[in-house]
CSV table of C-alpha atoms and ligand atoms in Angstrom, one decimal:
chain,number,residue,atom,x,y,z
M,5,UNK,CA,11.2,-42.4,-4.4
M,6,UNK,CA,13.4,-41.4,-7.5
M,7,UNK,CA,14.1,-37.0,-6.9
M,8,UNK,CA,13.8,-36.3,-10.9
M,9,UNK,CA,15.7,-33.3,-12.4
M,10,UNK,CA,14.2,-31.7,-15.5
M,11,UNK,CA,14.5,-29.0,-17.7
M,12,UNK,CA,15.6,-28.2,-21.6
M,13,UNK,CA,19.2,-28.6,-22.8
M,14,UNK,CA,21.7,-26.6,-21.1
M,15,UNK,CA,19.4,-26.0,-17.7
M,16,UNK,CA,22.2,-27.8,-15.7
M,17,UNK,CA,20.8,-30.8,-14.8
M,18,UNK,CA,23.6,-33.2,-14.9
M,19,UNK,CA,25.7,-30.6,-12.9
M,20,UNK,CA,23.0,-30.5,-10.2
M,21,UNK,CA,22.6,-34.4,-10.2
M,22,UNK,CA,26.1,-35.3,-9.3
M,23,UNK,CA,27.0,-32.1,-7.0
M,24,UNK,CA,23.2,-34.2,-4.9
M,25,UNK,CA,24.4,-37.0,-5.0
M,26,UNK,CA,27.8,-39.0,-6.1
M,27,UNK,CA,25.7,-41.7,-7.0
M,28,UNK,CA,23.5,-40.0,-9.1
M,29,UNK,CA,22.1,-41.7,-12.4
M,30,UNK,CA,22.1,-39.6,-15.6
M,31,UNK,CA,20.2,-40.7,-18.4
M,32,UNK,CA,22.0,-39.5,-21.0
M,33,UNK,CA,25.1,-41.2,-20.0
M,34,UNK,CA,24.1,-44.4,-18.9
M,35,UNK,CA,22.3,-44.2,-22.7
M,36,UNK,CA,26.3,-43.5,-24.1
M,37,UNK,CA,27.9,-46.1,-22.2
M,38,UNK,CA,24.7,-49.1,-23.6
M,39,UNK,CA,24.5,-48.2,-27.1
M,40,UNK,CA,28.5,-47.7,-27.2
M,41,UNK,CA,28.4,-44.3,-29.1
M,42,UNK,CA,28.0,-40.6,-28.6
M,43,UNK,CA,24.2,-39.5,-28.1
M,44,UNK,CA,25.1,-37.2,-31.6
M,45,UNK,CA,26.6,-40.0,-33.0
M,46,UNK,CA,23.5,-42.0,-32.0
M,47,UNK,CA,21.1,-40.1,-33.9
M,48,UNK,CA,23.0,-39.2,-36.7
M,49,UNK,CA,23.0,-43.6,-37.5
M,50,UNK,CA,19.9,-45.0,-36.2
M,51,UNK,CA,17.7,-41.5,-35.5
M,52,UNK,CA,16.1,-39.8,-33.4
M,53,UNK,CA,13.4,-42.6,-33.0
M,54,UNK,CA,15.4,-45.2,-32.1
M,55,UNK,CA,17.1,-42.9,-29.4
M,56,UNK,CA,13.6,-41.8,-28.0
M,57,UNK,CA,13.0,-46.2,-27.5
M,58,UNK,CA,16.1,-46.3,-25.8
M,59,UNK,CA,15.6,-43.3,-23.5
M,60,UNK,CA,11.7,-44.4,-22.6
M,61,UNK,CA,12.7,-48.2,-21.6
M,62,UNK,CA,15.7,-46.4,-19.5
M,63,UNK,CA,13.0,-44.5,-17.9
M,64,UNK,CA,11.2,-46.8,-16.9
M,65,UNK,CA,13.8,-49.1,-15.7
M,66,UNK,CA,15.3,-46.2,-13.5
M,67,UNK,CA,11.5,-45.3,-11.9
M,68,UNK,CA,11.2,-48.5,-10.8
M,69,UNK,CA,14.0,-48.4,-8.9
M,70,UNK,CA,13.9,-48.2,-4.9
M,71,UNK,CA,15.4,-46.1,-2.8
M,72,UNK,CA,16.8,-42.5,-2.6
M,73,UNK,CA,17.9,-42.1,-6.2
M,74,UNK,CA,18.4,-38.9,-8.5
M,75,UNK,CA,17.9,-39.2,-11.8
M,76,UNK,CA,19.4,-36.9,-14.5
M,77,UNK,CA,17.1,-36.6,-17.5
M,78,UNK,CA,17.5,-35.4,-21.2
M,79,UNK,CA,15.4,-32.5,-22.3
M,80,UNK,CA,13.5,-34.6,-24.4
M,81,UNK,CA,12.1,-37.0,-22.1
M,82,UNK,CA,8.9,-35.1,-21.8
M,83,UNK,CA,8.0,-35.6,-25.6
M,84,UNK,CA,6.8,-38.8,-25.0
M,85,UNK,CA,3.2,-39.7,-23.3
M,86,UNK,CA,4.0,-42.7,-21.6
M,87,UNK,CA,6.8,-41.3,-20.2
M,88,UNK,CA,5.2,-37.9,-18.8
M,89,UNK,CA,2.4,-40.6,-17.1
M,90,UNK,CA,5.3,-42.2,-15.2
M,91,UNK,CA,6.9,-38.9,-14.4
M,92,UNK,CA,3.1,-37.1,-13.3
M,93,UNK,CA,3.0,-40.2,-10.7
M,94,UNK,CA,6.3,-38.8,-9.5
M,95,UNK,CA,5.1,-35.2,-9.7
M,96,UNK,CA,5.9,-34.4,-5.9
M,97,UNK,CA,9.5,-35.5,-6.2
M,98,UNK,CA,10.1,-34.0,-10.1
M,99,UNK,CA,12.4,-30.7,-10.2
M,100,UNK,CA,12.2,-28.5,-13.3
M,101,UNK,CA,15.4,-26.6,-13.5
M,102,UNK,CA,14.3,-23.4,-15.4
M,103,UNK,CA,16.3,-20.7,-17.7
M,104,UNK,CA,15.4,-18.1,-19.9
M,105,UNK,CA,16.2,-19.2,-23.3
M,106,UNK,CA,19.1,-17.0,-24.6
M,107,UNK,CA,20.9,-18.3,-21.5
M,108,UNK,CA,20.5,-21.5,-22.7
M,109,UNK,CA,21.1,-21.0,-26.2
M,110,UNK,CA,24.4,-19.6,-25.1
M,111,UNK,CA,25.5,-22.0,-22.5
M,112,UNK,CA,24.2,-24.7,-25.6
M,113,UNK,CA,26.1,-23.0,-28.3
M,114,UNK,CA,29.6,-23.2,-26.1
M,115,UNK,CA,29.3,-26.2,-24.9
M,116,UNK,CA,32.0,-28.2,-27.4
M,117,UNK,CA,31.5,-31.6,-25.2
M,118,UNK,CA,28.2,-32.3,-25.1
M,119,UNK,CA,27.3,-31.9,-28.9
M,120,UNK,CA,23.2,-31.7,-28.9
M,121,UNK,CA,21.2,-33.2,-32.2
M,122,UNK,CA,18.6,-31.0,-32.1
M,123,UNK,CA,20.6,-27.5,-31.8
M,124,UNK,CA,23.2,-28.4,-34.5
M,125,UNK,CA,20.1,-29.3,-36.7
M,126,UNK,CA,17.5,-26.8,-36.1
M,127,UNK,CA,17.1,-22.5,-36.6
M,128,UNK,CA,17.8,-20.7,-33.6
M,129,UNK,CA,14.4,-20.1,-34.1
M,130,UNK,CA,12.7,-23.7,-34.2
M,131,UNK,CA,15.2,-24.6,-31.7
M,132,UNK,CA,12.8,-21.7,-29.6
M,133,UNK,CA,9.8,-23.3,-30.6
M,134,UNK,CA,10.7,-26.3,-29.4
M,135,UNK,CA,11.9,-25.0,-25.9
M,136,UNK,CA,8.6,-23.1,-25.8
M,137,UNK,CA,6.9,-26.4,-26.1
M,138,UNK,CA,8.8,-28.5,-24.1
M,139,UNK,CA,8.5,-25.4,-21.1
M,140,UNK,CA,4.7,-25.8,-20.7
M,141,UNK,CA,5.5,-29.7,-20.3
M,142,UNK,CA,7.9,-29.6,-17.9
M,143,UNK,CA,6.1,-27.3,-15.9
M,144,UNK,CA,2.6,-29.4,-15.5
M,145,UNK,CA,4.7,-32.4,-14.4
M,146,UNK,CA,7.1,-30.9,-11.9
M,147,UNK,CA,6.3,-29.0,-8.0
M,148,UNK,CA,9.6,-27.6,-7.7
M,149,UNK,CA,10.2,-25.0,-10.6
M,150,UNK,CA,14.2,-23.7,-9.3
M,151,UNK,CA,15.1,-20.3,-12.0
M,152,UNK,CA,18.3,-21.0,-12.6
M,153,UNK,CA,19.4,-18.0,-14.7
M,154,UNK,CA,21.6,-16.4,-11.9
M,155,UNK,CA,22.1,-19.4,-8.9
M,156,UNK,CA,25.0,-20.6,-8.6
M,157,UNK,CA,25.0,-25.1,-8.6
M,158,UNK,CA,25.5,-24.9,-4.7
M,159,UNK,CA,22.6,-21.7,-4.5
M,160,UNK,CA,20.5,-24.8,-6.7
M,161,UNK,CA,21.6,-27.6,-4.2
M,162,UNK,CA,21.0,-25.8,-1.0
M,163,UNK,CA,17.3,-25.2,-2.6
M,164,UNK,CA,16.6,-28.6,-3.4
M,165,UNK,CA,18.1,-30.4,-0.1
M,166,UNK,CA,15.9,-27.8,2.1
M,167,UNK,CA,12.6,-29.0,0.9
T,222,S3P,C1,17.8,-33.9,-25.9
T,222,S3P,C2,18.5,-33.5,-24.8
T,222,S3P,C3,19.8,-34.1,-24.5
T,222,S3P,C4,20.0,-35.5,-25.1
T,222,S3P,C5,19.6,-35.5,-26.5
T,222,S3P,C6,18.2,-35.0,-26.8
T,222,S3P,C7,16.5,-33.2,-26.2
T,222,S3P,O1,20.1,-34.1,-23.1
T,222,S3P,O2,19.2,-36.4,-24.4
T,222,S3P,O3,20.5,-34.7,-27.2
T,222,S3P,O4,15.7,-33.7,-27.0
T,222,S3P,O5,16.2,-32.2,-25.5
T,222,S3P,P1,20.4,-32.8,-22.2
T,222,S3P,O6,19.1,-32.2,-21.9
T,222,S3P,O7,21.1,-33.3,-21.1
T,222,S3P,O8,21.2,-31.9,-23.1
């Protein structure tokens, strides 16, 4: 069964999936490399929408997959109902990687490579809203809540591989 790592923008969770596992699959990436553009550059021409389609058939194609597998996922992955019923039937092996939000917003604002949609077009303070939100989601769909504020990645990694 698929170990899946969530958590808001910022929380680490491609960091964590590849120091698991070389082979690890991260949404937002494989979601770059098939629609041949920058995630930003995604939803700045066909929306946010169109990027929410593309990220729930991704989901589901990766679920399905057998096997060992960690999967990477965007923040927003929760958003959608049909894909927080296939992540609920995966509750047991779902990881929420949680922060406090002004460590996140600051990790957010200095990150130059990843360039996230919904922080360059929000208020610090809707941006809060939304992670308040999305918080309470991850939190009913995941067993393993990690705080990630002051762990190092291999502090995070040793957690996960000793359950
Ligand atoms: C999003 C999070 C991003 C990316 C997109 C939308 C979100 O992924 O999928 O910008 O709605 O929270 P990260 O959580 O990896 O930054």
């Amino acid at each position: 069964m698929a170990k899946v790592l969530l958590g808001f923008m910022g929380a680490g969770k491609t960091t964590i999936g590849s120091f698991l596992d070389d082979n690890f699959l991260d949404m937002d990436l494989i979601i770059e490399e098939r629609v041949d553009m920058s995630i930003s550059d995604f939803f700045a021409h066909q929306g946010e929408a169109a990027f929410r389609q593309v990220e729930s058939a991704l989901l589901e194609e990766l679920m399905t997959k057998e096997g060992n597998i960690i999967i990477s996922t965007g923040g927003g992955v929760v958003i959608s109902e049909k894909n927080r019923q296939l992540l609920r039937e995966n509750r047991k092996n779902n990881i929420l990687l949680s922060a406090s939000f002004e460590v996140l917003y600051d990790r957010i604002k200095k990150d130059k490579f990843f360039q996230r949609p919904l922080f360059l077009n929000n208020s610090k303070e809707d941006f809060h809203g939304i992670f308040e939100r999305r918080m309470m989601l991850y939190e009913g769909l995941s067993d393993l809540i990690i705080n990630v504020d002051h762990r190092t990645p291999e502090e995070i990694v040793r957690i996960i591989k000793s359950i």
